[in-house]
PDB file of N, CA, C and O in Angstrom:
ATOM      1  N   PRO A   9      82.131  85.569  95.234  1.00 89.00           N
ATOM      2  CA  PRO A   9      82.703  85.318  96.555  1.00 89.00           C
ATOM      3  C   PRO A   9      81.618  85.209  97.620  1.00 89.00           C
ATOM      4  O   PRO A   9      80.568  85.828  97.512  1.00 89.00           O
ATOM      5  N   LYS A  10      81.903  84.435  98.652  1.00 91.00           N
ATOM      6  CA  LYS A  10      80.975  84.325  99.772  1.00 91.00           C
ATOM      7  C   LYS A  10      81.765  84.155 101.064  1.00 91.00           C
ATOM      8  O   LYS A  10      82.911  83.717 101.052  1.00 91.00           O
ATOM      9  N   VAL A  11      81.156  84.508 102.162  1.00 93.00           N
ATOM     10  CA  VAL A  11      81.786  84.370 103.477  1.00 93.00           C
ATOM     11  C   VAL A  11      81.703  82.905 103.886  1.00 93.00           C
ATOM     12  O   VAL A  11      80.615  82.332 103.958  1.00 93.00           O
ATOM     13  N   CYS A  12      82.860  82.292 104.152  1.00 90.00           N
ATOM     14  CA  CYS A  12      82.908  80.877 104.572  1.00 90.00           C
ATOM     15  C   CYS A  12      82.894  80.753 106.085  1.00 90.00           C
ATOM     16  O   CYS A  12      82.322  79.823 106.634  1.00 90.00           O
ATOM     17  N   SER A  13      83.572  81.689 106.769  1.00 91.00           N
ATOM     18  CA  SER A  13      83.606  81.664 108.234  1.00 91.00           C
ATOM     19  C   SER A  13      84.079  83.018 108.735  1.00 91.00           C
ATOM     20  O   SER A  13      84.651  83.799 107.980  1.00 91.00           O
ATOM     21  N   VAL A  14      83.837  83.275 110.006  1.00 89.00           N
ATOM     22  CA  VAL A  14      84.274  84.505 110.654  1.00 89.00           C
ATOM     23  C   VAL A  14      85.035  84.106 111.907  1.00 89.00           C
ATOM     24  O   VAL A  14      84.534  83.357 112.735  1.00 89.00           O
ATOM     25  N   VAL A  15      86.266  84.617 112.031  1.00 87.00           N
ATOM     26  CA  VAL A  15      87.103  84.313 113.196  1.00 87.00           C
ATOM     27  C   VAL A  15      87.156  85.567 114.060  1.00 87.00           C
ATOM     28  O   VAL A  15      87.470  86.646 113.575  1.00 87.00           O
ATOM     29  N   SER A  16      86.835  85.412 115.323  1.00 80.00           N
ATOM     30  CA  SER A  16      86.894  86.545 116.256  1.00 80.00           C
ATOM     31  C   SER A  16      87.047  85.980 117.655  1.00 80.00           C
ATOM     32  O   SER A  16      87.678  84.954 117.832  1.00 80.00           O
ATOM     33  N   GLY A  17      86.445  86.649 118.610  1.00 79.00           N
ATOM     34  CA  GLY A  17      86.433  86.125 119.974  1.00 79.00           C
ATOM     35  C   GLY A  17      87.776  86.166 120.662  1.00 79.00           C
ATOM     36  O   GLY A  17      88.548  87.090 120.451  1.00 79.00           O
ATOM     37  N   PRO A  18      88.066  85.167 121.439  1.00 88.00           N
ATOM     38  CA  PRO A  18      89.258  85.231 122.288  1.00 88.00           C
ATOM     39  C   PRO A  18      90.581  85.143 121.519  1.00 88.00           C
ATOM     40  O   PRO A  18      91.595  85.601 122.012  1.00 88.00           O
ATOM     41  N   PHE A  19      90.593  84.583 120.303  1.00 89.00           N
ATOM     42  CA  PHE A  19      91.874  84.428 119.609  1.00 89.00           C
ATOM     43  C   PHE A  19      92.332  85.720 118.930  1.00 89.00           C
ATOM     44  O   PHE A  19      93.479  86.113 119.063  1.00 89.00           O
ATOM     45  N   LEU A  20      91.451  86.406 118.221  1.00 92.00           N
ATOM     46  CA  LEU A  20      91.820  87.650 117.545  1.00 92.00           C
ATOM     47  C   LEU A  20      91.276  88.844 118.309  1.00 92.00           C
ATOM     48  O   LEU A  20      90.117  88.874 118.693  1.00 92.00           O
ATOM     49  N   LYS A  21      92.152  89.829 118.503  1.00 91.00           N
ATOM     50  CA  LYS A  21      91.762  91.043 119.229  1.00 91.00           C
ATOM     51  C   LYS A  21      92.104  92.262 118.376  1.00 91.00           C
ATOM     52  O   LYS A  21      93.262  92.599 118.221  1.00 91.00           O
ATOM     53  N   LYS A  22      91.093  92.887 117.825  1.00 91.00           N
ATOM     54  CA  LYS A  22      91.237  94.067 116.975  1.00 91.00           C
ATOM     55  C   LYS A  22      92.249  93.823 115.852  1.00 91.00           C
ATOM     56  O   LYS A  22      93.302  94.463 115.796  1.00 91.00           O
ATOM     57  N   PRO A  23      91.953  92.907 114.936  1.00 93.00           N
ATOM     58  CA  PRO A  23      92.886  92.634 113.835  1.00 93.00           C
ATOM     59  C   PRO A  23      93.122  93.865 112.975  1.00 93.00           C
ATOM     60  O   PRO A  23      92.204  94.651 112.736  1.00 93.00           O
ATOM     61  N   ARG A  24      94.361  94.032 112.534  1.00 93.00           N
ATOM     62  CA  ARG A  24      94.749  95.190 111.728  1.00 93.00           C
ATOM     63  C   ARG A  24      94.991  94.806 110.274  1.00 93.00           C
ATOM     64  O   ARG A  24      94.728  95.593 109.382  1.00 93.00           O
ATOM     65  N   MET A  25      95.551  93.624 110.052  1.00 94.00           N
ATOM     66  CA  MET A  25      95.841  93.185 108.695  1.00 94.00           C
ATOM     67  C   MET A  25      96.003  91.676 108.673  1.00 94.00           C
ATOM     68  O   MET A  25      96.438  91.083 109.656  1.00 94.00           O
ATOM     69  N   ALA A  26      95.670  91.073 107.545  1.00 94.00           N
ATOM     70  CA  ALA A  26      95.841  89.632 107.374  1.00 94.00           C
ATOM     71  C   ALA A  26      96.495  89.364 106.022  1.00 94.00           C
ATOM     72  O   ALA A  26      96.275  90.106 105.064  1.00 94.00           O
ATOM     73  N   ALA A  27      97.310  88.316 105.985  1.00 96.00           N
ATOM     74  CA  ALA A  27      97.943  87.870 104.742  1.00 96.00           C
ATOM     75  C   ALA A  27      97.901  86.353 104.725  1.00 96.00           C
ATOM     76  O   ALA A  27      98.145  85.706 105.742  1.00 96.00           O
ATOM     77  N   VAL A  28      97.585  85.793 103.555  1.00 95.00           N
ATOM     78  CA  VAL A  28      97.466  84.341 103.430  1.00 95.00           C
ATOM     79  C   VAL A  28      98.504  83.830 102.447  1.00 95.00           C
ATOM     80  O   VAL A  28      98.707  84.422 101.380  1.00 95.00           O
ATOM     81  N   GLN A  29      99.152  82.745 102.828  1.00 94.00           N
ATOM     82  CA  GLN A  29     100.073  82.059 101.928  1.00 94.00           C
ATOM     83  C   GLN A  29      99.918  80.561 102.142  1.00 94.00           C
ATOM     84  O   GLN A  29     100.052  80.081 103.270  1.00 94.00           O
ATOM     85  N   PHE A  30      99.624  79.866 101.063  1.00 92.00           N
ATOM     86  CA  PHE A  30      99.389  78.429 101.091  1.00 92.00           C
ATOM     87  C   PHE A  30      98.279  78.094 102.080  1.00 92.00           C
ATOM     88  O   PHE A  30      97.166  78.519 101.894  1.00 92.00           O
ATOM     89  N   ARG A  31      98.575  77.384 103.169  1.00 94.00           N
ATOM     90  CA  ARG A  31      97.495  76.986 104.078  1.00 94.00           C
ATOM     91  C   ARG A  31      97.446  77.781 105.373  1.00 94.00           C
ATOM     92  O   ARG A  31      96.727  77.439 106.295  1.00 94.00           O
ATOM     93  N   TYR A  32      98.217  78.861 105.463  1.00 95.00           N
ATOM     94  CA  TYR A  32      98.253  79.644 106.687  1.00 95.00           C
ATOM     95  C   TYR A  32      97.864  81.101 106.456  1.00 95.00           C
ATOM     96  O   TYR A  32      98.216  81.700 105.444  1.00 95.00           O
ATOM     97  N   CYS A  33      97.157  81.663 107.433  1.00 95.00           N
ATOM     98  CA  CYS A  33      96.791  83.076 107.437  1.00 95.00           C
ATOM     99  C   CYS A  33      97.509  83.730 108.617  1.00 95.00           C
ATOM    100  O   CYS A  33      97.389  83.256 109.754  1.00 95.00           O
ATOM    101  N   TYR A  34      98.252  84.782 108.348  1.00 96.00           N
ATOM    102  CA  TYR A  34      98.976  85.520 109.379  1.00 96.00           C
ATOM    103  C   TYR A  34      98.208  86.808 109.638  1.00 96.00           C
ATOM    104  O   TYR A  34      97.936  87.572 108.712  1.00 96.00           O
ATOM    105  N   VAL A  35      97.876  87.057 110.900  1.00 95.00           N
ATOM    106  CA  VAL A  35      97.056  88.216 111.255  1.00 95.00           C
ATOM    107  C   VAL A  35      97.810  89.075 112.265  1.00 95.00           C
ATOM    108  O   VAL A  35      98.255  88.580 113.300  1.00 95.00           O
ATOM    109  N   ALA A  36      97.950  90.372 111.953  1.00 95.00           N
ATOM    110  CA  ALA A  36      98.513  91.322 112.911  1.00 95.00           C
ATOM    111  C   ALA A  36      97.349  91.902 113.702  1.00 95.00           C
ATOM    112  O   ALA A  36      96.398  92.434 113.134  1.00 95.00           O
ATOM    113  N   ASP A  37      97.403  91.766 115.030  1.00 93.00           N
ATOM    114  CA  ASP A  37      96.369  92.363 115.878  1.00 93.00           C
ATOM    115  C   ASP A  37      97.033  93.064 117.050  1.00 93.00           C
ATOM    116  O   ASP A  37      98.252  93.233 117.069  1.00 93.00           O
ATOM    117  N   GLU A  38      96.256  93.477 118.029  1.00 92.00           N
ATOM    118  CA  GLU A  38      96.824  94.276 119.125  1.00 92.00           C
ATOM    119  C   GLU A  38      97.780  93.494 120.024  1.00 92.00           C
ATOM    120  O   GLU A  38      98.541  94.093 120.765  1.00 92.00           O
ATOM    121  N   GLU A  39      97.785  92.187 119.963  1.00 93.00           N
ATOM    122  CA  GLU A  39      98.702  91.381 120.776  1.00 93.00           C
ATOM    123  C   GLU A  39      99.966  90.986 120.026  1.00 93.00           C
ATOM    124  O   GLU A  39     100.971  90.677 120.636  1.00 93.00           O
ATOM    125  N   GLY A  40      99.898  90.926 118.702  1.00 94.00           N
ATOM    126  CA  GLY A  40     101.051  90.514 117.923  1.00 94.00           C
ATOM    127  C   GLY A  40     100.641  89.881 116.617  1.00 94.00           C
ATOM    128  O   GLY A  40      99.667  90.283 116.002  1.00 94.00           O
ATOM    129  N   VAL A  41     101.395  88.852 116.195  1.00 96.00           N
ATOM    130  CA  VAL A  41     101.091  88.145 114.956  1.00 96.00           C
ATOM    131  C   VAL A  41     100.549  86.767 115.320  1.00 96.00           C
ATOM    132  O   VAL A  41     101.167  86.018 116.074  1.00 96.00           O
ATOM    133  N   LYS A  42      99.390  86.453 114.780  1.00 95.00           N
ATOM    134  CA  LYS A  42      98.744  85.169 115.059  1.00 95.00           C
ATOM    135  C   LYS A  42      98.624  84.390 113.756  1.00 95.00           C
ATOM    136  O   LYS A  42      98.425  84.971 112.693  1.00 95.00           O
ATOM    137  N   VAL A  43      98.759  83.085 113.873  1.00 96.00           N
ATOM    138  CA  VAL A  43      98.719  82.223 112.695  1.00 96.00           C
ATOM    139  C   VAL A  43      97.514  81.297 112.783  1.00 96.00           C
ATOM    140  O   VAL A  43      97.273  80.671 113.816  1.00 96.00           O
ATOM    141  N   LEU A  44      96.770  81.244 111.682  1.00 96.00           N
ATOM    142  CA  LEU A  44      95.616  80.357 111.565  1.00 96.00           C
ATOM    143  C   LEU A  44      95.866  79.362 110.434  1.00 96.00           C
ATOM    144  O   LEU A  44      96.374  79.742 109.380  1.00 96.00           O
ATOM    145  N   ASP A  45      95.508  78.117 110.649  1.00 97.00           N
ATOM    146  CA  ASP A  45      95.526  77.122 109.585  1.00 97.00           C
ATOM    147  C   ASP A  45      94.202  77.241 108.843  1.00 97.00           C
ATOM    148  O   ASP A  45      93.144  77.013 109.418  1.00 97.00           O
ATOM    149  N   VAL A  46      94.252  77.638 107.570  1.00 95.00           N
ATOM    150  CA  VAL A  46      93.032  77.843 106.798  1.00 95.00           C
ATOM    151  C   VAL A  46      92.866  76.774 105.715  1.00 95.00           C
ATOM    152  O   VAL A  46      92.231  77.019 104.684  1.00 95.00           O
ATOM    153  N   THR A  47      93.409  75.589 105.954  1.00 96.00           N
ATOM    154  CA  THR A  47      93.244  74.489 105.013  1.00 96.00           C
ATOM    155  C   THR A  47      91.759  74.243 104.752  1.00 96.00           C
ATOM    156  O   THR A  47      91.343  74.061 103.619  1.00 96.00           O
ATOM    157  N   ASP A  48      90.964  74.249 105.811  1.00 95.00           N
ATOM    158  CA  ASP A  48      89.508  74.147 105.705  1.00 95.00           C
ATOM    159  C   ASP A  48      88.942  75.540 105.968  1.00 95.00           C
ATOM    160  O   ASP A  48      88.864  75.977 107.120  1.00 95.00           O
ATOM    161  N   LEU A  49      88.562  76.253 104.916  1.00 92.00           N
ATOM    162  CA  LEU A  49      88.094  77.638 105.068  1.00 92.00           C
ATOM    163  C   LEU A  49      86.848  77.761 105.938  1.00 92.00           C
ATOM    164  O   LEU A  49      86.585  78.807 106.509  1.00 92.00           O
ATOM    165  N   ALA A  50      86.094  76.702 106.050  1.00 93.00           N
ATOM    166  CA  ALA A  50      84.886  76.742 106.879  1.00 93.00           C
ATOM    167  C   ALA A  50      85.210  76.641 108.365  1.00 93.00           C
ATOM    168  O   ALA A  50      84.381  76.968 109.206  1.00 93.00           O
ATOM    169  N   ALA A  51      86.431  76.206 108.693  1.00 93.00           N
ATOM    170  CA  ALA A  51      86.811  76.032 110.102  1.00 93.00           C
ATOM    171  C   ALA A  51      88.295  76.341 110.315  1.00 93.00           C
ATOM    172  O   ALA A  51      89.099  75.441 110.547  1.00 93.00           O
ATOM    173  N   PRO A  52      88.695  77.628 110.245  1.00 94.00           N
ATOM    174  CA  PRO A  52      90.091  77.980 110.489  1.00 94.00           C
ATOM    175  C   PRO A  52      90.510  77.596 111.914  1.00 94.00           C
ATOM    176  O   PRO A  52      89.726  77.747 112.852  1.00 94.00           O
ATOM    177  N   GLN A  53      91.739  77.105 112.052  1.00 94.00           N
ATOM    178  CA  GLN A  53      92.229  76.659 113.358  1.00 94.00           C
ATOM    179  C   GLN A  53      93.397  77.527 113.824  1.00 94.00           C
ATOM    180  O   GLN A  53      94.381  77.666 113.094  1.00 94.00           O
ATOM    181  N   PRO A  54      93.320  78.117 115.021  1.00 94.00           N
ATOM    182  CA  PRO A  54      94.462  78.867 115.561  1.00 94.00           C
ATOM    183  C   PRO A  54      95.656  77.946 115.747  1.00 94.00           C
ATOM    184  O   PRO A  54      95.516  76.824 116.224  1.00 94.00           O
ATOM    185  N   LYS A  55      96.848  78.429 115.360  1.00 95.00           N
ATOM    186  CA  LYS A  55      98.055  77.615 115.472  1.00 95.00           C
ATOM    187  C   LYS A  55      99.109  78.219 116.389  1.00 95.00           C
ATOM    188  O   LYS A  55      99.714  77.518 117.173  1.00 95.00           O
ATOM    189  N   SER A  56      99.383  79.525 116.265  1.00 94.00           N
ATOM    190  CA  SER A  56     100.435  80.094 117.095  1.00 94.00           C
ATOM    191  C   SER A  56     100.271  81.601 117.249  1.00 94.00           C
ATOM    192  O   SER A  56      99.473  82.239 116.568  1.00 94.00           O
ATOM    193  N   LEU A  57     101.079  82.149 118.159  1.00 94.00           N
ATOM    194  CA  LEU A  57     101.074  83.582 118.470  1.00 94.00           C
ATOM    195  C   LEU A  57     102.500  84.013 118.734  1.00 94.00           C
ATOM    196  O   LEU A  57     103.234  83.337 119.456  1.00 94.00           O
ATOM    197  N   ILE A  58     102.892  85.127 118.134  1.00 95.00           N
ATOM    198  CA  ILE A  58     104.165  85.768 118.440  1.00 95.00           C
ATOM    199  C   ILE A  58     103.816  87.144 118.978  1.00 95.00           C
ATOM    200  O   ILE A  58     103.207  87.960 118.283  1.00 95.00           O
ATOM    201  N   ARG A  59     104.169  87.392 120.213  1.00 95.00           N
ATOM    202  CA  ARG A  59     103.784  88.653 120.860  1.00 95.00           C
ATOM    203  C   ARG A  59     104.632  89.818 120.349  1.00 95.00           C
ATOM    204  O   ARG A  59     105.827  89.884 120.597  1.00 95.00           O
ATOM    205  N   LEU A  60     103.981  90.708 119.613  1.00 92.00           N
ATOM    206  CA  LEU A  60     104.552  91.968 119.121  1.00 92.00           C
ATOM    207  C   LEU A  60     103.438  93.002 119.210  1.00 92.00           C
ATOM    208  O   LEU A  60     102.704  93.213 118.243  1.00 92.00           O
ATOM    209  N   PRO A  61     103.264  93.630 120.361  1.00 85.00           N
ATOM    210  CA  PRO A  61     102.107  94.509 120.565  1.00 85.00           C
ATOM    211  C   PRO A  61     101.955  95.639 119.538  1.00 85.00           C
ATOM    212  O   PRO A  61     100.867  96.126 119.334  1.00 85.00           O
ATOM    213  N   ASP A  62     103.033  96.054 118.883  1.00 89.00           N
ATOM    214  CA  ASP A  62     102.943  97.149 117.926  1.00 89.00           C
ATOM    215  C   ASP A  62     102.883  96.674 116.481  1.00 89.00           C
ATOM    216  O   ASP A  62     103.139  97.447 115.566  1.00 89.00           O
ATOM    217  N   ALA A  63     102.566  95.412 116.246  1.00 93.00           N
ATOM    218  CA  ALA A  63     102.475  94.885 114.876  1.00 93.00           C
ATOM    219  C   ALA A  63     101.327  95.566 114.141  1.00 93.00           C
ATOM    220  O   ALA A  63     100.199  95.582 114.619  1.00 93.00           O
ATOM    221  N   HIS A  64     101.635  96.136 112.972  1.00 93.00           N
ATOM    222  CA  HIS A  64     100.615  96.849 112.203  1.00 93.00           C
ATOM    223  C   HIS A  64     100.265  96.149 110.905  1.00 93.00           C
ATOM    224  O   HIS A  64      99.120  96.172 110.483  1.00 93.00           O
ATOM    225  N   SER A  65     101.261  95.566 110.250  1.00 94.00           N
ATOM    226  CA  SER A  65     100.979  94.871 108.999  1.00 94.00           C
ATOM    227  C   SER A  65     101.965  93.734 108.794  1.00 94.00           C
ATOM    228  O   SER A  65     103.018  93.693 109.420  1.00 94.00           O
ATOM    229  N   VAL A  66     101.578  92.814 107.913  1.00 96.00           N
ATOM    230  CA  VAL A  66     102.375  91.620 107.639  1.00 96.00           C
ATOM    231  C   VAL A  66     102.504  91.470 106.130  1.00 96.00           C
ATOM    232  O   VAL A  66     101.519  91.616 105.401  1.00 96.00           O
ATOM    233  N   TYR A  67     103.707  91.175 105.671  1.00 96.00           N
ATOM    234  CA  TYR A  67     103.944  90.846 104.270  1.00 96.00           C
ATOM    235  C   TYR A  67     104.616  89.480 104.234  1.00 96.00           C
ATOM    236  O   TYR A  67     105.579  89.244 104.977  1.00 96.00           O
ATOM    237  N   LEU A  68     104.132  88.582 103.411  1.00 96.00           N
ATOM    238  CA  LEU A  68     104.688  87.238 103.322  1.00 96.00           C
ATOM    239  C   LEU A  68     105.506  87.103 102.049  1.00 96.00           C
ATOM    240  O   LEU A  68     105.051  87.459 100.970  1.00 96.00           O
ATOM    241  N   GLY A  69     106.727  86.586 102.216  1.00 94.00           N
ATOM    242  CA  GLY A  69     107.603  86.350 101.076  1.00 94.00           C
ATOM    243  C   GLY A  69     108.377  85.069 101.292  1.00 94.00           C
ATOM    244  O   GLY A  69     109.173  84.975 102.227  1.00 94.00           O
ATOM    245  N   ARG A  70     108.076  84.073 100.464  1.00 89.00           N
ATOM    246  CA  ARG A  70     108.691  82.747 100.572  1.00 89.00           C
ATOM    247  C   ARG A  70     108.439  82.167 101.957  1.00 89.00           C
ATOM    248  O   ARG A  70     107.317  81.969 102.339  1.00 89.00           O
ATOM    249  N   THR A  71     109.474  81.933 102.747  1.00 90.00           N
ATOM    250  CA  THR A  71     109.282  81.323 104.070  1.00 90.00           C
ATOM    251  C   THR A  71     109.377  82.336 105.204  1.00 90.00           C
ATOM    252  O   THR A  71     109.500  81.953 106.361  1.00 90.00           O
ATOM    253  N   TYR A  72     109.310  83.630 104.880  1.00 94.00           N
ATOM    254  CA  TYR A  72     109.434  84.663 105.901  1.00 94.00           C
ATOM    255  C   TYR A  72     108.181  85.519 105.983  1.00 94.00           C
ATOM    256  O   TYR A  72     107.489  85.715 104.985  1.00 94.00           O
ATOM    257  N   ALA A  73     107.936  86.049 107.166  1.00 94.00           N
ATOM    258  CA  ALA A  73     106.885  87.048 107.358  1.00 94.00           C
ATOM    259  C   ALA A  73     107.585  88.330 107.801  1.00 94.00           C
ATOM    260  O   ALA A  73     108.371  88.316 108.754  1.00 94.00           O
ATOM    261  N   TYR A  74     107.334  89.417 107.092  1.00 96.00           N
ATOM    262  CA  TYR A  74     107.917  90.711 107.413  1.00 96.00           C
ATOM    263  C   TYR A  74     106.839  91.532 108.110  1.00 96.00           C
ATOM    264  O   TYR A  74     105.770  91.757 107.554  1.00 96.00           O
ATOM    265  N   VAL A  75     107.138  91.969 109.333  1.00 96.00           N
ATOM    266  CA  VAL A  75     106.138  92.627 110.165  1.00 96.00           C
ATOM    267  C   VAL A  75     106.559  94.065 110.448  1.00 96.00           C
ATOM    268  O   VAL A  75     107.675  94.306 110.935  1.00 96.00           O
ATOM    269  N   ALA A  76     105.680  95.018 110.138  1.00 95.00           N
ATOM    270  CA  ALA A  76     105.888  96.408 110.526  1.00 95.00           C
ATOM    271  C   ALA A  76     105.513  96.492 111.999  1.00 95.00           C
ATOM    272  O   ALA A  76     104.358  96.319 112.363  1.00 95.00           O
ATOM    273  N   ALA A  77     106.521  96.713 112.854  1.00 92.00           N
ATOM    274  CA  ALA A  77     106.311  96.599 114.301  1.00 92.00           C
ATOM    275  C   ALA A  77     106.549  97.904 115.049  1.00 92.00           C
ATOM    276  O   ALA A  77     107.135  97.907 116.132  1.00 92.00           O
ATOM    277  N   GLY A  78     106.097  99.013 114.495  1.00 89.00           N
ATOM    278  CA  GLY A  78     106.173 100.293 115.190  1.00 89.00           C
ATOM    279  C   GLY A  78     107.581 100.644 115.633  1.00 89.00           C
ATOM    280  O   GLY A  78     108.512 100.620 114.832  1.00 89.00           O
ATOM    281  N   PRO A  79     107.783 100.923 116.923  1.00 89.00           N
ATOM    282  CA  PRO A  79     109.095 101.334 117.418  1.00 89.00           C
ATOM    283  C   PRO A  79     110.171 100.255 117.262  1.00 89.00           C
ATOM    284  O   PRO A  79     111.347 100.557 117.259  1.00 89.00           O
ATOM    285  N   ARG A  80     109.772  99.008 117.111  1.00 91.00           N
ATOM    286  CA  ARG A  80     110.752  97.932 116.918  1.00 91.00           C
ATOM    287  C   ARG A  80     111.274  97.889 115.484  1.00 91.00           C
ATOM    288  O   ARG A  80     112.200  97.175 115.182  1.00 91.00           O
ATOM    289  N   GLY A  81     110.616  98.605 114.585  1.00 93.00           N
ATOM    290  CA  GLY A  81     111.021  98.612 113.192  1.00 93.00           C
ATOM    291  C   GLY A  81     110.473  97.418 112.441  1.00 93.00           C
ATOM    292  O   GLY A  81     109.374  96.946 112.713  1.00 93.00           O
ATOM    293  N   LEU A  82     111.261  96.914 111.517  1.00 95.00           N
ATOM    294  CA  LEU A  82     110.871  95.765 110.720  1.00 95.00           C
ATOM    295  C   LEU A  82     111.323  94.497 111.421  1.00 95.00           C
ATOM    296  O   LEU A  82     112.495  94.323 111.732  1.00 95.00           O
ATOM    297  N   VAL A  83     110.387  93.590 111.686  1.00 95.00           N
ATOM    298  CA  VAL A  83     110.690  92.308 112.318  1.00 95.00           C
ATOM    299  C   VAL A  83     110.492  91.217 111.277  1.00 95.00           C
ATOM    300  O   VAL A  83     109.466  91.183 110.601  1.00 95.00           O
ATOM    301  N   VAL A  84     111.503  90.349 111.123  1.00 96.00           N
ATOM    302  CA  VAL A  84     111.431  89.260 110.159  1.00 96.00           C
ATOM    303  C   VAL A  84     111.205  87.967 110.924  1.00 96.00           C
ATOM    304  O   VAL A  84     111.989  87.602 111.800  1.00 96.00           O
ATOM    305  N   LEU A  85     110.125  87.269 110.593  1.00 93.00           N
ATOM    306  CA  LEU A  85     109.775  85.997 111.250  1.00 93.00           C
ATOM    307  C   LEU A  85     110.070  84.851 110.305  1.00 93.00           C
ATOM    308  O   LEU A  85     109.731  84.905 109.132  1.00 93.00           O
ATOM    309  N   ASP A  86     110.688  83.803 110.832  1.00 90.00           N
ATOM    310  CA  ASP A  86     111.002  82.622 110.043  1.00 90.00           C
ATOM    311  C   ASP A  86     110.058  81.507 110.418  1.00 90.00           C
ATOM    312  O   ASP A  86     109.893  81.176 111.560  1.00 90.00           O
TER     313      ASP A  86
END
């Protein structure tokens, strides 16, 4: 294995967990769940953000993302 790229800076803020499925990487950070297009591993592209400040972890199953969201409980993203 080798490091292809590092994503940080203004898009990710204190990432807590990441999960990859097909061409997308879902990252739980202090602002919520962020989605990166990782089709080209050398240049991941930010795609979207869902604000869930208490998001701690993400599990991907089929077309859903299950997010452990602290006091909000389990949040299911489609």
